[in-house]
Amino acid sequence: MTVFKEIGTIPYEGPESKNPLAFRYYDADRVILGKKMSEHLPFAMAWWHNLGAAGTDMFGRDTADKSFGSVPGTMEHARAKVDAGFEFMQKLGIRYFCFHDVDLVPEADDIKETNRRLDEISDYILEKMQGTDIKCLWGTANMFSNPRFMNGAGSTNSVDVYAFAAAQIKKALDITVKLGGRGYVFWGGREGYETLLNTDVKFEIENIANLMHMAVDYGRSIGFAGDFYIEPKPKEPMKHQYDFDAATAIGFLRQYGLDKDFKLNIEANHATLAGHTFQHDLRISAINGMLGSIDANQGDTLLGWDTDEFPFDVYEATKCMYEVLKNGGLTGGFNFDSKTRRPSYTAEDMFYAYILGMDTFALGLIKAAELIEDGRIDQFIEQKYASWNNDLGRKIRNHETTLEELSAYAEKLGNAELPGSGRQEYLESVFNSILFR
Ligand code: XUL
Ligand code: CO
């Protein structure tokens, strides 16, 4: 059965095309820096936003119809979402999807029944995968929606609730492995606090680490060879979340000996909520060898929450792809953790949104490659640090000197020359000249 009857396969038509159902920049087979665009950009569909979210917000109910011809809350609907999702991905040439356990099936009162439903739906997804090149990018367990997780999952005060978190992770790992997942994500939805007056931070963080260790042990025991990811976010729903940003998450992973099995999944809108640029959190992850995957979206600087907009900002996408290219790619991919605006409620809007996101990242890739090939930014940075290429610089870098020796050197000089211009405005105009040529 066809769900999106009026919409065919989305073709690449080039920048001049005015066809709203065509790509202007995403040309899957075009080779950039020796690799096809489709390999540089393993795009993924987020099950929850695309097949689930229907526009409900704090002030109003659904605007979109995501029933796909069946009754929400039933297994028939769960199957209809699979049909719709696969048709959608195939029409756009998307090869991956990401899911939370409860995006796939309606949660039952008894976890045994939820798990049975997950077995049933994952069998159906496997069936749909046959004859396509579609796979799971990553799976995760939703440990923030059910009221039992009000005080957190790994960080909960209730040992029984902790056991339910563990049970959900075990099942979500089973399904991720079954569907060929490249990764497994921990986004700490309610792993944080509202007030320190009622919170034992040390106890909670240790328990989270313990849960992650058990997840690694179990995952490896069932043959999961991919990366685990932490997805940092500073706040929302909690006032303070433990995985605040990339630097905080990296410190946590190292402290608890999880850094060999984990990398980070960086979401643009989470980085900006933490008061950073998207590029900042990507760079911090990359220099620590932990840039694994990306949740592609964008926020709104005028709003203080996670708006999960489809990426439209080519500057940001270019800076992102610059980091990804310098990182030698990702072990994960680009998951559109993005939703259409509430008034964009039609089926066409779902396609326009993904076309926008994929074109924005394709353009970002093209422009980032041009920036690297142009070389002026790299050359500037190399020249900026050139003073370190002398004997003194080498000695400092090799830990072969002391404060006394450097102090004697400074006294001999008497005064140091200015370090040279940072040339920010010049570099920004180089950036613009490449973006708009
Ligand atoms: C929430 C968020 C999540 C994670 C997966 O802000 O980004 O959807 O990506 O749990
Ligand atoms: Co996300």
Short mmCIF file of C-alpha atoms and ligand atoms in Angstrom, two decimals:
data_model
loop_
_atom_site.label_atom_id
_atom_site.label_comp_id
_atom_site.label_asym_id
_atom_site.label_seq_id
_atom_site.Cartn_x
_atom_site.Cartn_y
_atom_site.Cartn_z
CA MET A 1 0.00 0.00 0.00
CA THR A 2 1.28 3.44 -0.86
CA VAL A 3 1.01 6.06 1.86
CA PHE A 4 2.39 9.12 0.08
CA LYS A 5 0.46 8.58 -3.16
CA GLU A 6 1.01 12.01 -4.67
CA ILE A 7 4.76 11.98 -4.11
CA GLY A 8 7.30 10.09 -6.19
CA THR A 9 11.02 9.48 -5.76
CA ILE A 10 12.77 12.78 -5.07
CA PRO A 11 15.21 13.49 -7.91
CA TYR A 12 18.31 15.69 -7.95
CA GLU A 13 17.59 18.58 -10.31
CA GLY A 14 20.32 21.12 -9.48
CA PRO A 15 20.34 24.62 -7.97
CA GLU A 16 18.20 26.17 -10.70
CA SER A 17 15.28 23.82 -10.16
CA LYS A 18 12.05 25.29 -8.84
CA ASN A 19 10.48 21.90 -8.28
CA PRO A 20 9.71 21.77 -4.54
CA LEU A 21 9.95 17.98 -4.59
CA ALA A 22 13.52 17.86 -5.91
CA PHE A 23 17.00 18.24 -4.44
CA ARG A 24 18.96 21.28 -5.44
CA TYR A 25 22.29 20.31 -3.84
CA TYR A 26 22.06 16.73 -2.57
CA ASP A 27 23.32 14.66 -5.49
CA ALA A 28 23.95 11.22 -3.92
CA ASP A 29 26.57 10.04 -6.44
CA ARG A 30 28.50 13.32 -6.80
CA VAL A 31 32.07 12.84 -5.63
CA ILE A 32 33.48 15.37 -3.16
CA LEU A 33 37.08 14.98 -1.95
CA GLY A 34 37.18 11.43 -3.30
CA LYS A 35 33.95 10.16 -1.75
CA LYS A 36 30.32 10.10 -2.83
CA MET A 37 27.99 12.58 -1.16
CA SER A 38 25.87 9.69 0.07
CA GLU A 39 28.93 8.26 1.88
CA HIS A 40 29.89 11.61 3.40
CA LEU A 41 26.31 12.10 4.53
CA PRO A 42 24.72 8.98 6.04
CA PHE A 43 21.37 10.65 6.69
CA ALA A 44 18.89 9.14 9.09
CA MET A 45 15.18 9.58 9.72
CA ALA A 46 14.15 10.10 13.36
CA TRP A 47 11.20 7.76 13.94
CA TRP A 48 9.79 9.91 16.73
CA HIS A 49 9.53 13.25 14.97
CA ASN A 50 8.77 12.08 11.48
CA LEU A 51 6.33 9.26 12.17
CA GLY A 52 5.18 10.24 15.66
CA ALA A 53 5.11 13.96 16.39
CA ALA A 54 1.89 15.50 15.12
CA GLY A 55 2.18 19.05 16.40
CA THR A 56 1.00 18.87 19.99
CA ASP A 57 2.64 21.56 22.10
CA MET A 58 1.99 22.99 25.58
CA PHE A 59 -0.79 25.18 24.21
CA GLY A 60 -2.56 23.05 21.67
CA ARG A 61 -3.26 19.61 20.29
CA ASP A 62 -2.18 17.83 17.11
CA THR A 63 -2.38 19.65 13.81
CA ALA A 64 -1.01 16.82 11.65
CA ASP A 65 -2.55 13.43 10.97
CA LYS A 66 0.05 10.73 11.56
CA SER A 67 -2.42 7.87 11.79
CA PHE A 68 -1.35 6.59 8.35
CA GLY A 69 -4.79 5.09 7.91
CA SER A 70 -4.99 3.23 11.24
CA VAL A 71 -5.84 3.82 14.87
CA PRO A 72 -3.00 5.32 16.98
CA GLY A 73 -2.06 3.25 20.02
CA THR A 74 -2.51 -0.09 18.22
CA MET A 75 -0.03 -2.54 16.71
CA GLU A 76 -1.74 -1.96 13.38
CA HIS A 77 -0.69 1.67 13.68
CA ALA A 78 2.84 0.60 14.64
CA ARG A 79 2.98 -1.39 11.38
CA ALA A 80 1.50 1.48 9.40
CA LYS A 81 4.30 3.68 10.70
CA VAL A 82 6.85 1.13 9.46
CA ASP A 83 5.21 1.14 6.02
CA ALA A 84 5.09 4.94 5.93
CA GLY A 85 8.67 5.25 7.20
CA PHE A 86 10.14 2.86 4.65
CA GLU A 87 8.25 4.46 1.78
CA PHE A 88 9.40 7.88 2.99
CA MET A 89 13.06 6.86 3.31
CA GLN A 90 13.08 5.14 -0.06
CA LYS A 91 11.55 8.11 -1.84
CA LEU A 92 14.20 10.41 -0.37
CA GLY A 93 17.15 7.99 -0.66
CA ILE A 94 17.69 7.92 3.13
CA ARG A 95 19.52 4.77 4.25
CA TYR A 96 19.20 4.92 8.03
CA PHE A 97 16.68 5.43 10.79
CA CYS A 98 16.93 6.08 14.53
CA PHE A 99 14.40 5.03 17.13
CA HIS A 100 13.45 4.96 20.78
CA ASP A 101 11.84 1.69 21.89
CA VAL A 102 8.48 3.39 22.49
CA ASP A 103 8.54 5.08 19.06
CA LEU A 104 8.16 1.64 17.51
CA VAL A 105 5.27 0.27 19.57
CA PRO A 106 2.73 1.57 22.05
CA GLU A 107 3.98 0.90 25.57
CA ALA A 108 1.88 -1.63 27.50
CA ASP A 109 1.25 -1.62 31.27
CA ASP A 110 3.39 -4.72 31.66
CA ILE A 111 6.95 -4.62 30.31
CA LYS A 112 6.68 -8.25 29.18
CA GLU A 113 3.95 -7.23 26.74
CA THR A 114 5.92 -4.20 25.55
CA ASN A 115 8.88 -6.48 24.87
CA ARG A 116 6.69 -8.93 22.96
CA ARG A 117 5.43 -6.04 20.81
CA LEU A 118 9.01 -4.95 20.18
CA ASP A 119 9.87 -8.46 18.97
CA GLU A 120 6.88 -8.42 16.65
CA ILE A 121 7.56 -4.99 15.17
CA SER A 122 11.29 -5.60 14.75
CA ASP A 123 10.49 -8.80 12.82
CA TYR A 124 8.31 -6.68 10.56
CA ILE A 125 11.01 -4.01 10.17
CA LEU A 126 13.54 -6.73 9.28
CA GLU A 127 11.14 -7.99 6.64
CA LYS A 128 10.82 -4.47 5.20
CA MET A 129 14.59 -4.07 5.18
CA GLN A 130 14.94 -7.05 2.82
CA GLY A 131 15.78 -5.85 -0.67
CA THR A 132 16.53 -2.30 0.46
CA ASP A 133 19.79 -0.74 1.67
CA ILE A 134 18.05 0.73 4.72
CA LYS A 135 19.45 0.00 8.19
CA CYS A 136 19.30 1.28 11.72
CA LEU A 137 21.76 4.09 12.53
CA TRP A 138 21.14 3.89 16.25
CA GLY A 139 18.58 2.84 18.78
CA THR A 140 17.87 4.09 22.26
CA ALA A 141 15.52 3.54 25.19
CA ASN A 142 13.06 6.25 26.11
CA MET A 143 13.67 6.57 29.84
CA PHE A 144 12.06 9.97 30.29
CA SER A 145 8.38 9.81 29.20
CA ASN A 146 6.95 7.17 31.53
CA PRO A 147 6.00 8.80 34.88
CA ARG A 148 8.18 6.25 36.73
CA PHE A 149 11.22 8.15 35.40
CA MET A 150 10.21 11.47 36.97
CA ASN A 151 13.36 11.43 39.12
CA GLY A 152 15.56 10.04 36.38
CA ALA A 153 16.47 6.57 35.11
CA GLY A 154 20.10 5.78 35.96
CA SER A 155 19.90 8.67 38.42
CA THR A 156 16.63 7.64 40.05
CA ASN A 157 16.20 7.37 43.81
CA SER A 158 14.18 4.14 43.33
CA VAL A 159 16.06 0.90 42.90
CA ASP A 160 13.03 -0.68 41.19
CA VAL A 161 12.84 2.13 38.64
CA TYR A 162 16.58 1.63 38.02
CA ALA A 163 15.88 -2.03 37.22
CA PHE A 164 13.21 -0.96 34.71
CA ALA A 165 15.72 1.38 33.05
CA ALA A 166 18.14 -1.54 32.81
CA ALA A 167 15.43 -3.77 31.34
CA GLN A 168 14.58 -1.17 28.69
CA ILE A 169 18.22 -0.71 27.74
CA LYS A 170 18.67 -4.47 27.41
CA LYS A 171 15.69 -4.76 25.08
CA ALA A 172 16.59 -1.65 23.07
CA LEU A 173 20.10 -3.08 22.58
CA ASP A 174 18.62 -6.40 21.42
CA ILE A 175 16.48 -4.62 18.84
CA THR A 176 19.32 -2.31 17.74
CA VAL A 177 21.59 -5.29 17.11
CA LYS A 178 18.78 -7.19 15.36
CA LEU A 179 18.28 -4.24 12.98
CA GLY A 180 21.99 -3.84 12.20
CA GLY A 181 22.43 -0.63 14.22
CA ARG A 182 25.73 1.26 13.92
CA GLY A 183 25.35 2.79 17.37
CA TYR A 184 23.42 2.97 20.61
CA VAL A 185 22.56 6.32 22.20
CA PHE A 186 22.16 7.52 25.76
CA TRP A 187 20.45 10.86 25.91
CA GLY A 188 20.05 11.59 29.62
CA GLY A 189 16.48 12.89 29.40
CA ARG A 190 15.85 13.23 33.12
CA GLU A 191 19.36 12.44 34.34
CA GLY A 192 19.82 15.65 36.26
CA TYR A 193 18.01 17.65 38.89
CA GLU A 194 15.63 20.49 39.62
CA THR A 195 17.17 21.38 42.98
CA LEU A 196 20.21 20.30 44.98
CA LEU A 197 18.03 20.45 48.11
CA ASN A 198 16.74 16.96 47.26
CA THR A 199 19.62 15.49 45.26
CA ASP A 200 22.71 13.35 45.97
CA VAL A 201 24.66 14.23 42.83
CA LYS A 202 27.62 11.91 43.45
CA PHE A 203 25.37 8.90 44.13
CA GLU A 204 23.33 9.58 40.99
CA ILE A 205 26.29 10.04 38.67
CA GLU A 206 27.94 6.85 39.94
CA ASN A 207 24.73 4.94 39.31
CA ILE A 208 24.50 6.28 35.75
CA ALA A 209 28.08 5.16 35.08
CA ASN A 210 27.30 1.74 36.49
CA LEU A 211 24.28 1.40 34.22
CA MET A 212 26.38 2.33 31.20
CA HIS A 213 29.02 -0.25 32.14
CA MET A 214 26.31 -2.90 32.32
CA ALA A 215 25.03 -1.77 28.92
CA VAL A 216 28.52 -2.10 27.40
CA ASP A 217 29.00 -5.56 28.93
CA TYR A 218 25.63 -6.76 27.69
CA GLY A 219 26.00 -5.14 24.25
CA ARG A 220 29.40 -6.72 23.65
CA SER A 221 28.06 -10.09 24.88
CA ILE A 222 25.39 -10.11 22.16
CA GLY A 223 27.82 -9.06 19.42
CA PHE A 224 27.25 -5.31 19.30
CA ALA A 225 30.47 -3.98 17.75
CA GLY A 226 29.36 -0.38 17.21
CA ASP A 227 29.82 2.71 19.33
CA PHE A 228 27.83 3.74 22.34
CA TYR A 229 27.10 7.45 22.35
CA ILE A 230 26.28 10.03 24.95
CA GLU A 231 24.18 12.88 23.56
CA PRO A 232 24.92 15.94 25.72
CA LYS A 233 22.23 18.48 26.56
CA PRO A 234 22.46 21.07 29.35
CA LYS A 235 18.81 21.43 30.33
CA GLU A 236 15.23 20.59 29.33
CA PRO A 237 13.41 18.71 30.65
CA MET A 238 15.54 19.01 33.82
CA LYS A 239 16.86 22.36 34.98
CA HIS A 240 20.36 20.91 35.07
CA GLN A 241 21.37 17.79 33.17
CA TYR A 242 24.52 15.88 34.03
CA ASP A 243 25.66 15.51 30.38
CA PHE A 244 25.76 19.29 30.09
CA ASP A 245 27.98 19.57 27.02
CA ALA A 246 30.71 17.72 25.15
CA ALA A 247 33.48 18.64 27.58
CA THR A 248 31.43 17.55 30.61
CA ALA A 249 30.43 14.25 28.99
CA ILE A 250 34.03 13.50 27.98
CA GLY A 251 35.21 14.14 31.54
CA PHE A 252 32.52 11.78 32.87
CA LEU A 253 33.37 9.03 30.35
CA ARG A 254 37.07 9.22 31.24
CA GLN A 255 36.47 9.34 34.98
CA TYR A 256 34.39 6.17 34.89
CA GLY A 257 36.47 4.26 32.33
CA LEU A 258 33.82 4.36 29.59
CA ASP A 259 35.84 6.30 27.03
CA LYS A 260 36.91 3.27 24.96
CA ASP A 261 33.35 2.21 24.21
CA PHE A 262 31.64 5.58 24.00
CA LYS A 263 31.76 8.53 21.64
CA LEU A 264 29.46 11.53 21.49
CA ASN A 265 26.35 12.25 19.47
CA ILE A 266 26.35 16.03 19.10
CA GLU A 267 23.06 17.81 18.52
CA ALA A 268 23.23 21.36 17.17
CA ASN A 269 20.36 22.70 19.28
CA HIS A 270 21.76 21.13 22.45
CA ALA A 271 25.16 22.77 21.93
CA THR A 272 23.55 26.18 21.52
CA LEU A 273 21.40 25.62 24.64
CA ALA A 274 24.67 25.03 26.50
CA GLY A 275 25.86 28.46 25.39
CA HIS A 276 28.22 27.07 22.75
CA THR A 277 28.22 27.07 19.01
CA PHE A 278 27.47 23.76 17.28
CA GLN A 279 31.01 23.88 15.87
CA HIS A 280 32.46 24.25 19.36
CA ASP A 281 30.98 21.00 20.65
CA LEU A 282 31.95 19.23 17.43
CA ARG A 283 35.55 20.46 17.78
CA ILE A 284 35.80 19.53 21.45
CA SER A 285 34.53 16.03 20.62
CA ALA A 286 36.83 15.68 17.62
CA ILE A 287 40.05 16.70 19.38
CA ASN A 288 39.29 14.08 22.03
CA GLY A 289 38.70 11.37 19.41
CA MET A 290 35.03 11.24 20.37
CA LEU A 291 33.10 12.78 17.51
CA GLY A 292 30.86 9.86 16.61
CA SER A 293 27.49 11.00 15.32
CA ILE A 294 25.35 14.08 14.80
CA ASP A 295 21.75 15.00 15.53
CA ALA A 296 21.16 17.47 12.73
CA ASN A 297 18.81 20.30 13.54
CA GLN A 298 18.94 23.95 14.57
CA GLY A 299 17.58 26.08 17.36
CA ASP A 300 16.35 29.63 17.55
CA THR A 301 18.56 32.17 19.27
CA LEU A 302 15.49 34.07 20.48
CA LEU A 303 13.98 31.04 22.20
CA GLY A 304 15.50 29.31 25.21
CA TRP A 305 14.39 25.78 24.45
CA ASP A 306 15.00 22.91 22.07
CA THR A 307 13.02 23.90 18.98
CA ASP A 308 14.42 21.03 16.85
CA GLU A 309 14.06 22.92 13.58
CA PHE A 310 15.17 21.44 10.29
CA PRO A 311 18.64 22.77 9.44
CA PHE A 312 18.46 25.74 7.12
CA ASP A 313 21.52 27.74 8.16
CA VAL A 314 24.22 27.07 5.57
CA TYR A 315 26.90 28.83 7.63
CA GLU A 316 26.34 26.38 10.49
CA ALA A 317 26.13 23.38 8.18
CA THR A 318 29.38 24.41 6.47
CA LYS A 319 31.17 24.77 9.81
CA CYS A 320 29.78 21.41 10.86
CA MET A 321 30.94 19.70 7.67
CA TYR A 322 34.34 21.37 8.01
CA GLU A 323 34.71 19.64 11.40
CA VAL A 324 33.39 16.34 10.04
CA LEU A 325 35.78 16.38 7.06
CA LYS A 326 38.73 17.22 9.31
CA ASN A 327 37.61 14.36 11.57
CA GLY A 328 37.77 11.94 8.62
CA GLY A 329 33.99 11.42 8.75
CA LEU A 330 31.78 9.88 11.41
CA THR A 331 31.31 6.35 12.70
CA GLY A 332 27.62 7.27 12.98
CA GLY A 333 25.68 9.59 10.73
CA PHE A 334 23.37 12.59 10.49
CA ASN A 335 20.08 11.97 12.23
CA PHE A 336 17.46 14.61 11.57
CA ASP A 337 16.33 15.12 15.15
CA SER A 338 14.12 17.81 13.68
CA LYS A 339 10.43 18.42 13.37
CA THR A 340 8.31 20.47 11.03
CA ARG A 341 6.77 23.61 12.53
CA ARG A 342 3.27 23.07 13.88
CA PRO A 343 1.51 24.80 10.98
CA SER A 344 3.49 22.68 8.46
CA TYR A 345 1.11 19.80 8.98
CA THR A 346 0.78 18.12 5.56
CA ALA A 347 2.53 15.08 4.07
CA GLU A 348 4.28 17.32 1.55
CA ASP A 349 5.72 19.31 4.45
CA MET A 350 7.41 16.14 5.74
CA PHE A 351 9.18 15.83 2.38
CA TYR A 352 9.97 19.55 2.04
CA ALA A 353 11.53 19.43 5.51
CA TYR A 354 13.87 16.54 4.69
CA ILE A 355 14.72 18.04 1.32
CA LEU A 356 15.65 21.27 3.11
CA GLY A 357 17.76 19.45 5.70
CA MET A 358 19.53 17.21 3.19
CA ASP A 359 20.18 20.10 0.79
CA THR A 360 21.50 22.28 3.62
CA PHE A 361 24.02 19.62 4.63
CA ALA A 362 24.92 18.86 1.01
CA LEU A 363 25.63 22.56 0.49
CA GLY A 364 27.57 22.60 3.75
CA LEU A 365 29.64 19.66 2.51
CA ILE A 366 30.34 21.30 -0.87
CA LYS A 367 31.36 24.57 0.79
CA ALA A 368 33.43 22.94 3.54
CA ALA A 369 35.35 20.98 0.89
CA GLU A 370 35.93 24.23 -1.03
CA LEU A 371 37.21 25.92 2.14
CA ILE A 372 39.66 23.09 2.70
CA GLU A 373 40.75 23.02 -0.95
CA ASP A 374 41.14 26.80 -0.96
CA GLY A 375 43.57 26.38 1.92
CA ARG A 376 43.67 29.99 3.13
CA ILE A 377 42.17 29.21 6.52
CA ASP A 378 44.50 26.26 7.14
CA GLN A 379 47.46 28.32 5.95
CA PHE A 380 46.56 31.15 8.25
CA ILE A 381 46.32 28.86 11.26
CA GLU A 382 49.63 27.23 10.41
CA GLN A 383 51.32 30.59 10.08
CA LYS A 384 49.66 31.90 13.25
CA TYR A 385 51.52 29.34 15.35
CA ALA A 386 54.76 29.46 13.32
CA SER A 387 56.77 30.98 16.20
CA TRP A 388 56.59 27.57 17.87
CA ASN A 389 58.72 26.01 15.14
CA ASN A 390 61.97 27.12 16.76
CA ASP A 391 64.08 25.30 19.36
CA LEU A 392 62.33 27.00 22.27
CA GLY A 393 58.90 26.03 20.95
CA ARG A 394 59.96 22.44 20.46
CA LYS A 395 61.45 22.27 23.96
CA ILE A 396 58.22 23.53 25.51
CA ARG A 397 56.08 21.14 23.49
CA ASN A 398 58.34 18.23 24.46
CA HIS A 399 58.18 19.12 28.18
CA GLU A 400 61.92 19.77 28.20
CA THR A 401 62.02 23.13 29.87
CA THR A 402 61.16 24.80 33.14
CA LEU A 403 59.66 28.03 34.41
CA GLU A 404 63.14 29.11 35.51
CA GLU A 405 64.58 28.64 32.03
CA LEU A 406 61.66 30.46 30.38
CA SER A 407 61.89 33.24 32.89
CA ALA A 408 65.59 33.69 32.17
CA TYR A 409 64.81 33.75 28.44
CA ALA A 410 62.11 36.42 28.94
CA GLU A 411 64.43 38.55 31.04
CA LYS A 412 67.08 38.36 28.36
CA LEU A 413 64.56 39.57 25.76
CA GLY A 414 63.30 42.31 28.07
CA ASN A 415 60.10 42.68 26.04
CA ALA A 416 58.11 40.51 23.59
CA GLU A 417 56.79 41.63 20.24
CA LEU A 418 53.01 41.57 19.74
CA PRO A 419 51.87 38.06 18.72
CA GLY A 420 50.47 39.03 15.32
CA SER A 421 46.94 39.86 14.16
CA GLY A 422 44.17 37.29 14.56
CA ARG A 423 42.76 38.52 11.20
CA GLN A 424 39.20 37.52 12.10
CA GLU A 425 37.52 39.95 9.70
CA TYR A 426 39.79 38.90 6.84
CA LEU A 427 39.05 35.21 7.49
CA GLU A 428 35.32 35.89 7.71
CA SER A 429 35.46 37.53 4.32
CA VAL A 430 37.34 34.53 2.93
CA PHE A 431 34.54 32.36 4.32
CA ASN A 432 31.88 34.54 2.68
CA SER A 433 33.69 34.67 -0.63
CA ILE A 434 33.64 30.88 -0.76
CA LEU A 435 30.07 30.56 0.41
CA PHE A 436 28.74 33.01 -2.16
CA ARG A 437 30.92 32.54 -5.21
C1 XUL B 1 15.94 15.30 23.04
C2 XUL B 1 16.70 14.52 22.04
C3 XUL B 1 16.38 13.07 21.96
C4 XUL B 1 17.57 12.20 21.68
C5 XUL B 1 17.28 10.73 21.75
O1 XUL B 1 16.29 16.62 23.10
O2 XUL B 1 17.49 15.06 21.32
O3 XUL B 1 15.40 12.88 21.01
O4 XUL B 1 18.11 12.47 20.44
O5 XUL B 1 16.71 10.36 22.95
CO CO B 2 18.69 14.39 19.78
#
